[in-house]
Amino acid sequence: MLDFIRWRGDLSFGVSPPGEIDALIFSQLSYLHFRDALGDGAAPLRAAARLVEAQEREPGNAQVVSQRHELLHAAARSVRYGRLTVSRCEDIFDADREMQFAAVSFDLPDGSRMVAFRGTDATLVGWRENFAMSFACPVPSQSEAVRYLNAAAEGTAGVLRLCGHSKGGNLAIYAVACCEKAVRARVAEVYLFDAPGLDAATLARDGYRDALGRVRCYVPQTSLIGRLMGVPEQYTVVRSTALGIAQHNVFTWALDGPRFQTLPTLDHASRLMKATVDDFMTDSAPESRRLFVETLFSVLGSANATTFGEMAERWTDTAGALWNAMRTLDPATRKAVLNIAGNMAASGVESARRLIGLYRDDAEHGDLPAGKSQPALATPAPQDGPAAHAEPRPAAAPALPDEPTASV
């Protein structure tokens, strides 16, 4: 993304219209705390960036936070982004409602508006809400996303575009599926970057079907988070330079000029993990998933920390608190939670076994050298558009954390 700004940053949107890389950049800028800097006001990105940098940096993966601030600096200095108006900054954290929601709007010179929804932060509340998607819909942040989109549409008569990374993408597609019909008609594109999907009821809505043709879905080759729940069957696979869950960090995604570098299909690991999670979530009752999530975060909350970073900093105290909390669970709840955890582990073992078998078969048939991976065979995707893949089952599954702790 930084290379894109260096290469295209001197071109205004009047010369080069907004595209997929612009949407990715806006999705990452949404993680910055514009609300603290601007309140209910608005300002050019160049001025807003100075106010953001005057604040204490947000918690989270230090490398990712640093990359986003570097992106903000580069965008603010550029012709392309520096004069765009940043407005409608919202940042809501409500522990009582178990909600973490943030969004910001970027107004382009042609009168159009890019609405960017933030993914999950480092708080336990944000992660708990993600996991709640496995048994409840809408969760509070999804309802807030619909409200925000309807309100953002009132502030401009122009075209609307939506974008979001991880949970932010989930909020974007939920908002366009459930917003007012007149608002949906003004949405030109919805950009999803490695975002978990929706529950079966939302997939069946007329609003979702109406908007689906305008959805642009992007996932890395070993996508895990972006293949959970019911996701669009049309998606573009982007080459990432990282491994495994670290590919969720979009700063590892490779670009080819104004577009992504693409691959024909997802790799074995991504496809098998999705099938495994779908099978597990289909076989478990919503009430069992609710019990597991509520118990898990009740135990985590016993450490008296608000973020996973705080838990890691005080890991000895945290470990003791978690152990004591597990010991004091009533026997029936503890047994149920351990059974679910055991089933999840068994699903993971089965997934690994099948994955090793597929790679061994590839090596034996000369498809690749032993020990090296390649994408699984499927209908190739065109380089400049999404590929059609078999429609996934819209099984419920938890949205996972947006900032992987793995080094990238």
Coordinates of C-alpha atoms in Angstrom, one line a residue, residues 62 258 320 363 382:
A62 CA 2.8 -3.0 17.7
P258 CA -3.1 -0.4 -9.2
G320 CA -3.5 -18.0 38.1
A363 CA 4.1 -35.1 -4.0
P382 CA -9.2 -14.0 -14.2

